[in-house]
Amino acid sequence: MNQAKREVPGFAELLQRFERTVSVLGRSQSTFQNYSRHVAAVSLHFGKIPTELDSEQIHDYLFYLQKKSKSPSQSYFKHTVYGLRFLLKSEGLSYDFLSLPEIKREKKLPVVLSKQEVWQMLSGCKLLKHRILIGILYGCGLRCMEVRNLRLCDLDFDRKQLKVVQGKGKKDRYLPLSEHLIRGLKKYIEAEKPEDYLFGMPREGRAGGEFDSRYSQRGV
């Protein structure tokens, strides 16, 4: 996005308006970041902002993405369409010509790790912080974004539960904590002494701890 701000005229101003609209409509910061990355890619491809493109140019770009990837079901293609539709709508422009092709959903069984595989994964972590991170992700079934936003006040060791605040779908929920995970959390808190967020202070202008979703995904 920074490259698009530097090289594409009007992109920085467009991005400011887009962020304001996304925020007013109650969408998450991660949604804004995701859509913006794809809008920036379109802008860099043409050297101009998407609101200055006609429908033929946008269709040419989507055709280019389809040929570049094996299937239009890939998330990059889908999020490009979603991002462009949301942007054009927020700017009061027509977006009806932008639609996804009919996509056959792939049905795959989830991969369930054995106890031995989980133990090997945890044993490979040198840092206590990483072991606790993976333990919460796997043991509680949390998403990376939800782990990033955990605070100390969300942990209830007496009731052996963890509160997920405004998770996916903007819903709160409680999840059980195992005795083993509670012992690990207490050891981590005693060693690292976090003050608010479980995994560090939030960055300026960003919710959550010091690591982002990509950091936690790389850790896993």
PDB file of C-alpha atoms in Angstrom:
ATOM      1  CA  MET A   1       0.000   0.000   0.000  1.00  0.00           C
ATOM      2  CA  ASN A   2       2.862   2.372   0.728  1.00  0.00           C
ATOM      3  CA  GLN A   3       4.148   1.916  -2.807  1.00  0.00           C
ATOM      4  CA  ALA A   4       0.724   2.796  -4.216  1.00  0.00           C
ATOM      5  CA  LYS A   5       0.623   5.894  -2.006  1.00  0.00           C
ATOM      6  CA  ARG A   6       3.948   7.041  -3.460  1.00  0.00           C
ATOM      7  CA  GLU A   7       3.415   6.135  -7.087  1.00  0.00           C
ATOM      8  CA  VAL A   8      -0.304   6.401  -7.863  1.00  0.00           C
ATOM      9  CA  PRO A   9      -1.821   9.926  -7.903  1.00  0.00           C
ATOM     10  CA  GLY A  10      -4.809  10.249  -5.590  1.00  0.00           C
ATOM     11  CA  PHE A  11      -4.397   6.835  -3.950  1.00  0.00           C
ATOM     12  CA  ALA A  12      -3.530   8.175  -0.487  1.00  0.00           C
ATOM     13  CA  GLU A  13      -6.649  10.374  -0.426  1.00  0.00           C
ATOM     14  CA  LEU A  14      -8.813   7.532  -1.743  1.00  0.00           C
ATOM     15  CA  LEU A  15      -7.470   5.234   0.964  1.00  0.00           C
ATOM     16  CA  GLN A  16      -8.341   7.746   3.699  1.00  0.00           C
ATOM     17  CA  ARG A  17     -11.941   7.968   2.481  1.00  0.00           C
ATOM     18  CA  PHE A  18     -12.132   4.195   2.154  1.00  0.00           C
ATOM     19  CA  GLU A  19     -10.896   3.636   5.716  1.00  0.00           C
ATOM     20  CA  ARG A  20     -13.442   6.114   7.061  1.00  0.00           C
ATOM     21  CA  THR A  21     -16.295   4.357   5.230  1.00  0.00           C
ATOM     22  CA  VAL A  22     -15.191   0.897   6.392  1.00  0.00           C
ATOM     23  CA  SER A  23     -15.002   2.147   9.992  1.00  0.00           C
ATOM     24  CA  VAL A  24     -18.402   3.893   9.888  1.00  0.00           C
ATOM     25  CA  LEU A  25     -20.028   0.716   8.547  1.00  0.00           C
ATOM     26  CA  GLY A  26     -18.606  -1.265  11.464  1.00  0.00           C
ATOM     27  CA  ARG A  27     -16.227  -3.444   9.479  1.00  0.00           C
ATOM     28  CA  SER A  28     -13.036  -4.632  11.122  1.00  0.00           C
ATOM     29  CA  GLN A  29      -9.564  -3.192  10.626  1.00  0.00           C
ATOM     30  CA  SER A  30      -8.449  -6.508   9.163  1.00  0.00           C
ATOM     31  CA  THR A  31     -11.193  -6.209   6.513  1.00  0.00           C
ATOM     32  CA  PHE A  32      -9.935  -2.745   5.592  1.00  0.00           C
ATOM     33  CA  GLN A  33      -6.327  -3.955   5.402  1.00  0.00           C
ATOM     34  CA  ASN A  34      -7.287  -6.952   3.281  1.00  0.00           C
ATOM     35  CA  TYR A  35      -9.408  -4.987   0.803  1.00  0.00           C
ATOM     36  CA  SER A  36      -6.861  -2.172   0.631  1.00  0.00           C
ATOM     37  CA  ARG A  37      -4.016  -4.517  -0.350  1.00  0.00           C
ATOM     38  CA  HIS A  38      -5.998  -5.738  -3.341  1.00  0.00           C
ATOM     39  CA  VAL A  39      -7.140  -2.235  -4.309  1.00  0.00           C
ATOM     40  CA  ALA A  40      -3.484  -1.122  -4.134  1.00  0.00           C
ATOM     41  CA  ALA A  41      -2.448  -3.983  -6.438  1.00  0.00           C
ATOM     42  CA  VAL A  42      -5.043  -2.884  -9.023  1.00  0.00           C
ATOM     43  CA  SER A  43      -3.879   0.723  -8.741  1.00  0.00           C
ATOM     44  CA  LEU A  44      -0.218  -0.205  -9.230  1.00  0.00           C
ATOM     45  CA  HIS A  45      -1.097  -2.407 -12.219  1.00  0.00           C
ATOM     46  CA  PHE A  46      -2.713   0.499 -14.086  1.00  0.00           C
ATOM     47  CA  GLY A  47      -0.899   3.420 -12.488  1.00  0.00           C
ATOM     48  CA  LYS A  48      -4.212   5.021 -11.547  1.00  0.00           C
ATOM     49  CA  ILE A  49      -6.873   4.580  -8.870  1.00  0.00           C
ATOM     50  CA  PRO A  50      -9.747   2.127  -9.566  1.00  0.00           C
ATOM     51  CA  THR A  51     -12.363   4.909  -9.607  1.00  0.00           C
ATOM     52  CA  GLU A  52     -10.703   6.211 -12.792  1.00  0.00           C
ATOM     53  CA  LEU A  53     -10.938   2.850 -14.560  1.00  0.00           C
ATOM     54  CA  ASP A  54     -13.789   1.741 -16.791  1.00  0.00           C
ATOM     55  CA  SER A  55     -15.485  -1.645 -16.578  1.00  0.00           C
ATOM     56  CA  GLU A  56     -13.436  -3.025 -19.495  1.00  0.00           C
ATOM     57  CA  GLN A  57     -10.164  -2.279 -17.744  1.00  0.00           C
ATOM     58  CA  ILE A  58     -11.338  -3.900 -14.519  1.00  0.00           C
ATOM     59  CA  HIS A  59     -12.576  -6.971 -16.390  1.00  0.00           C
ATOM     60  CA  ASP A  60      -9.217  -7.176 -18.183  1.00  0.00           C
ATOM     61  CA  TYR A  61      -7.488  -7.185 -14.798  1.00  0.00           C
ATOM     62  CA  LEU A  62      -9.753  -9.923 -13.433  1.00  0.00           C
ATOM     63  CA  PHE A  63      -9.154 -11.944 -16.609  1.00  0.00           C
ATOM     64  CA  TYR A  64      -5.418 -11.507 -16.013  1.00  0.00           C
ATOM     65  CA  LEU A  65      -5.809 -12.823 -12.445  1.00  0.00           C
ATOM     66  CA  GLN A  66      -7.798 -15.821 -13.622  1.00  0.00           C
ATOM     67  CA  LYS A  67      -5.167 -16.752 -16.167  1.00  0.00           C
ATOM     68  CA  LYS A  68      -2.449 -16.211 -13.590  1.00  0.00           C
ATOM     69  CA  SER A  69      -4.019 -18.572 -11.056  1.00  0.00           C
ATOM     70  CA  LYS A  70      -5.280 -22.113 -11.468  1.00  0.00           C
ATOM     71  CA  SER A  71      -8.807 -21.422 -10.276  1.00  0.00           C
ATOM     72  CA  PRO A  72     -11.046 -18.380  -9.581  1.00  0.00           C
ATOM     73  CA  SER A  73     -11.828 -19.980  -6.217  1.00  0.00           C
ATOM     74  CA  GLN A  74      -8.483 -18.764  -4.885  1.00  0.00           C
ATOM     75  CA  SER A  75      -8.884 -16.187  -2.161  1.00  0.00           C
ATOM     76  CA  TYR A  76      -6.769 -13.546  -3.917  1.00  0.00           C
ATOM     77  CA  PHE A  77      -9.192 -13.378  -6.833  1.00  0.00           C
ATOM     78  CA  LYS A  78     -12.259 -13.326  -4.606  1.00  0.00           C
ATOM     79  CA  HIS A  79     -10.952 -10.609  -2.325  1.00  0.00           C
ATOM     80  CA  THR A  80      -9.973  -8.482  -5.302  1.00  0.00           C
ATOM     81  CA  VAL A  81     -13.589  -8.568  -6.467  1.00  0.00           C
ATOM     82  CA  TYR A  82     -14.939  -7.933  -2.959  1.00  0.00           C
ATOM     83  CA  GLY A  83     -12.505  -5.076  -2.368  1.00  0.00           C
ATOM     84  CA  LEU A  84     -13.303  -3.373  -5.674  1.00  0.00           C
ATOM     85  CA  ARG A  85     -17.061  -3.725  -5.162  1.00  0.00           C
ATOM     86  CA  PHE A  86     -16.856  -2.270  -1.665  1.00  0.00           C
ATOM     87  CA  LEU A  87     -14.635   0.604  -2.838  1.00  0.00           C
ATOM     88  CA  LEU A  88     -16.788   1.560  -5.818  1.00  0.00           C
ATOM     89  CA  LYS A  89     -19.932   1.383  -3.698  1.00  0.00           C
ATOM     90  CA  SER A  90     -18.360   3.621  -1.034  1.00  0.00           C
ATOM     91  CA  GLU A  91     -17.483   6.172  -3.748  1.00  0.00           C
ATOM     92  CA  GLY A  92     -21.060   6.173  -5.075  1.00  0.00           C
ATOM     93  CA  LEU A  93     -20.092   4.477  -8.356  1.00  0.00           C
ATOM     94  CA  SER A  94     -21.717   1.590 -10.200  1.00  0.00           C
ATOM     95  CA  TYR A  95     -20.393  -1.825  -9.241  1.00  0.00           C
ATOM     96  CA  ASP A  96     -23.060  -4.162 -10.645  1.00  0.00           C
ATOM     97  CA  PHE A  97     -20.711  -5.289 -13.421  1.00  0.00           C
ATOM     98  CA  LEU A  98     -18.393  -6.779 -10.798  1.00  0.00           C
ATOM     99  CA  SER A  99     -19.439 -10.269  -9.849  1.00  0.00           C
ATOM    100  CA  LEU A 100     -17.784 -13.560  -9.061  1.00  0.00           C
ATOM    101  CA  PRO A 101     -18.183 -16.477 -11.457  1.00  0.00           C
ATOM    102  CA  GLU A 102     -20.076 -19.449 -10.097  1.00  0.00           C
ATOM    103  CA  ILE A 103     -17.578 -21.232  -7.881  1.00  0.00           C
ATOM    104  CA  LYS A 104     -17.807 -24.855  -6.879  1.00  0.00           C
ATOM    105  CA  ARG A 105     -16.867 -25.148  -3.246  1.00  0.00           C
ATOM    106  CA  GLU A 106     -14.202 -27.691  -2.505  1.00  0.00           C
ATOM    107  CA  LYS A 107     -15.126 -30.104   0.228  1.00  0.00           C
ATOM    108  CA  LYS A 108     -12.147 -31.055   2.335  1.00  0.00           C
ATOM    109  CA  LEU A 109     -11.988 -32.840   5.644  1.00  0.00           C
ATOM    110  CA  PRO A 110     -10.153 -30.912   8.371  1.00  0.00           C
ATOM    111  CA  VAL A 111      -6.666 -32.042   9.301  1.00  0.00           C
ATOM    112  CA  VAL A 112      -6.662 -33.157  12.941  1.00  0.00           C
ATOM    113  CA  LEU A 113      -3.282 -33.410  14.617  1.00  0.00           C
ATOM    114  CA  SER A 114      -2.520 -36.365  16.852  1.00  0.00           C
ATOM    115  CA  LYS A 115      -1.348 -35.833  20.438  1.00  0.00           C
ATOM    116  CA  GLN A 116       2.159 -36.834  19.347  1.00  0.00           C
ATOM    117  CA  GLU A 117       2.156 -34.243  16.519  1.00  0.00           C
ATOM    118  CA  VAL A 118       0.949 -31.518  18.867  1.00  0.00           C
ATOM    119  CA  TRP A 119       3.639 -32.451  21.393  1.00  0.00           C
ATOM    120  CA  GLN A 120       6.324 -32.345  18.687  1.00  0.00           C
ATOM    121  CA  MET A 121       5.114 -28.928  17.535  1.00  0.00           C
ATOM    122  CA  LEU A 122       5.196 -27.527  21.073  1.00  0.00           C
ATOM    123  CA  SER A 123       8.563 -29.131  21.825  1.00  0.00           C
ATOM    124  CA  GLY A 124      10.041 -27.375  18.795  1.00  0.00           C
ATOM    125  CA  CYS A 125       9.263 -23.936  20.263  1.00  0.00           C
ATOM    126  CA  LYS A 126      12.242 -22.440  22.066  1.00  0.00           C
ATOM    127  CA  LEU A 127      10.326 -19.494  23.538  1.00  0.00           C
ATOM    128  CA  LEU A 128       7.671 -19.923  26.228  1.00  0.00           C
ATOM    129  CA  LYS A 129       5.635 -17.209  24.490  1.00  0.00           C
ATOM    130  CA  HIS A 130       5.438 -19.270  21.301  1.00  0.00           C
ATOM    131  CA  ARG A 131       4.446 -22.427  23.184  1.00  0.00           C
ATOM    132  CA  ILE A 132       1.605 -20.586  24.927  1.00  0.00           C
ATOM    133  CA  LEU A 133       0.528 -18.987  21.641  1.00  0.00           C
ATOM    134  CA  ILE A 134       0.276 -22.348  19.888  1.00  0.00           C
ATOM    135  CA  GLY A 135      -1.312 -23.926  22.951  1.00  0.00           C
ATOM    136  CA  ILE A 136      -4.133 -21.362  22.943  1.00  0.00           C
ATOM    137  CA  LEU A 137      -4.612 -21.526  19.170  1.00  0.00           C
ATOM    138  CA  TYR A 138      -4.877 -25.312  19.207  1.00  0.00           C
ATOM    139  CA  GLY A 139      -6.288 -25.971  22.664  1.00  0.00           C
ATOM    140  CA  CYS A 140      -9.042 -23.332  22.471  1.00  0.00           C
ATOM    141  CA  GLY A 141      -9.582 -23.319  18.713  1.00  0.00           C
ATOM    142  CA  LEU A 142      -8.991 -19.574  18.382  1.00  0.00           C
ATOM    143  CA  ARG A 143      -8.269 -17.615  15.228  1.00  0.00           C
ATOM    144  CA  CYS A 144      -4.992 -15.689  14.982  1.00  0.00           C
ATOM    145  CA  MET A 145      -6.864 -12.380  15.196  1.00  0.00           C
ATOM    146  CA  GLU A 146      -8.625 -13.518  18.377  1.00  0.00           C
ATOM    147  CA  VAL A 147      -5.375 -14.546  20.068  1.00  0.00           C
ATOM    148  CA  ARG A 148      -3.803 -11.215  19.113  1.00  0.00           C
ATOM    149  CA  ASN A 149      -6.609  -9.339  20.891  1.00  0.00           C
ATOM    150  CA  LEU A 150      -6.550 -11.338  24.147  1.00  0.00           C
ATOM    151  CA  ARG A 151      -6.217  -9.306  27.349  1.00  0.00           C
ATOM    152  CA  LEU A 152      -5.339 -10.433  30.838  1.00  0.00           C
ATOM    153  CA  CYS A 153      -8.870  -9.597  31.986  1.00  0.00           C
ATOM    154  CA  ASP A 154     -10.210 -12.184  29.507  1.00  0.00           C
ATOM    155  CA  LEU A 155      -8.627 -15.015  31.502  1.00  0.00           C
ATOM    156  CA  ASP A 156     -10.617 -16.520  34.375  1.00  0.00           C
ATOM    157  CA  PHE A 157      -8.501 -19.169  36.046  1.00  0.00           C
ATOM    158  CA  ASP A 158     -11.034 -19.756  38.832  1.00  0.00           C
ATOM    159  CA  ARG A 159     -13.746 -20.731  36.363  1.00  0.00           C
ATOM    160  CA  LYS A 160     -11.167 -22.298  34.029  1.00  0.00           C
ATOM    161  CA  GLN A 161     -12.376 -20.324  31.046  1.00  0.00           C
ATOM    162  CA  LEU A 162     -11.292 -17.728  28.524  1.00  0.00           C
ATOM    163  CA  LYS A 163     -13.471 -14.956  27.111  1.00  0.00           C
ATOM    164  CA  VAL A 164     -13.202 -14.095  23.422  1.00  0.00           C
ATOM    165  CA  VAL A 165     -14.426 -10.526  22.965  1.00  0.00           C
ATOM    166  CA  GLN A 166     -15.935  -9.536  19.611  1.00  0.00           C
ATOM    167  CA  GLY A 167     -14.520 -12.482  17.705  1.00  0.00           C
ATOM    168  CA  LYS A 168     -15.560 -13.460  14.199  1.00  0.00           C
ATOM    169  CA  GLY A 169     -19.095 -12.244  13.564  1.00  0.00           C
ATOM    170  CA  LYS A 170     -18.691  -9.616  16.319  1.00  0.00           C
ATOM    171  CA  LYS A 171     -19.779 -12.155  18.936  1.00  0.00           C
ATOM    172  CA  ASP A 172     -18.430 -12.782  22.448  1.00  0.00           C
ATOM    173  CA  ARG A 173     -17.996 -16.351  23.634  1.00  0.00           C
ATOM    174  CA  TYR A 174     -16.471 -18.353  26.498  1.00  0.00           C
ATOM    175  CA  LEU A 175     -14.103 -21.272  25.990  1.00  0.00           C
ATOM    176  CA  PRO A 176     -12.757 -23.784  28.534  1.00  0.00           C
ATOM    177  CA  LEU A 177      -9.116 -23.740  29.637  1.00  0.00           C
ATOM    178  CA  SER A 178      -7.348 -26.986  30.471  1.00  0.00           C
ATOM    179  CA  GLU A 179      -5.340 -27.368  33.669  1.00  0.00           C
ATOM    180  CA  HIS A 180      -2.188 -27.798  31.608  1.00  0.00           C
ATOM    181  CA  LEU A 181      -2.814 -24.566  29.675  1.00  0.00           C
ATOM    182  CA  ILE A 182      -3.642 -22.669  32.879  1.00  0.00           C
ATOM    183  CA  ARG A 183      -0.293 -23.732  34.402  1.00  0.00           C
ATOM    184  CA  GLY A 184       1.503 -22.591  31.265  1.00  0.00           C
ATOM    185  CA  LEU A 185      -0.329 -19.261  31.207  1.00  0.00           C
ATOM    186  CA  LYS A 186       0.488 -18.564  34.842  1.00  0.00           C
ATOM    187  CA  LYS A 187       4.151 -19.342  34.184  1.00  0.00           C
ATOM    188  CA  TYR A 188       4.160 -17.091  31.110  1.00  0.00           C
ATOM    189  CA  ILE A 189       2.449 -14.193  32.941  1.00  0.00           C
ATOM    190  CA  GLU A 190       4.892 -14.473  35.845  1.00  0.00           C
ATOM    191  CA  ALA A 191       7.885 -14.443  33.492  1.00  0.00           C
ATOM    192  CA  GLU A 192       6.795 -11.849  30.918  1.00  0.00           C
ATOM    193  CA  LYS A 193       4.598  -9.667  33.158  1.00  0.00           C
ATOM    194  CA  PRO A 194       2.217  -8.387  30.454  1.00  0.00           C
ATOM    195  CA  GLU A 195       0.243  -5.347  31.630  1.00  0.00           C
ATOM    196  CA  ASP A 196      -2.873  -5.428  29.430  1.00  0.00           C
ATOM    197  CA  TYR A 197      -2.713  -7.445  26.220  1.00  0.00           C
ATOM    198  CA  LEU A 198      -1.585 -10.995  26.854  1.00  0.00           C
ATOM    199  CA  PHE A 199       1.036 -10.916  24.090  1.00  0.00           C
ATOM    200  CA  GLY A 200       2.262  -7.342  24.283  1.00  0.00           C
ATOM    201  CA  MET A 201       1.236  -3.698  23.988  1.00  0.00           C
ATOM    202  CA  PRO A 202      -0.844  -2.642  20.950  1.00  0.00           C
ATOM    203  CA  ARG A 203       0.869  -0.831  18.116  1.00  0.00           C
ATOM    204  CA  GLU A 204      -0.162   2.735  17.410  1.00  0.00           C
ATOM    205  CA  GLY A 205      -3.330   2.809  15.345  1.00  0.00           C
ATOM    206  CA  ARG A 206      -3.824  -0.953  15.527  1.00  0.00           C
ATOM    207  CA  ALA A 207      -5.870  -3.133  17.829  1.00  0.00           C
ATOM    208  CA  GLY A 208      -4.264  -6.117  19.472  1.00  0.00           C
ATOM    209  CA  GLY A 209      -0.864  -7.067  20.747  1.00  0.00           C
ATOM    210  CA  GLU A 210       2.542  -6.424  19.257  1.00  0.00           C
ATOM    211  CA  PHE A 211       2.328  -9.247  16.729  1.00  0.00           C
ATOM    212  CA  ASP A 212      -0.072  -9.293  13.793  1.00  0.00           C
ATOM    213  CA  SER A 213      -1.961 -12.200  12.251  1.00  0.00           C
ATOM    214  CA  ARG A 214       0.862 -12.975   9.836  1.00  0.00           C
ATOM    215  CA  TYR A 215       3.315 -13.236  12.764  1.00  0.00           C
ATOM    216  CA  SER A 216       1.126 -15.750  14.576  1.00  0.00           C
ATOM    217  CA  GLN A 217       0.539 -17.728  11.366  1.00  0.00           C
ATOM    218  CA  ARG A 218       4.296 -17.917  10.757  1.00  0.00           C
ATOM    219  CA  GLY A 219       4.736 -19.052  14.363  1.00  0.00           C
ATOM    220  CA  VAL A 220       2.356 -21.941  13.760  1.00  0.00           C
TER     221      VAL A 220
END
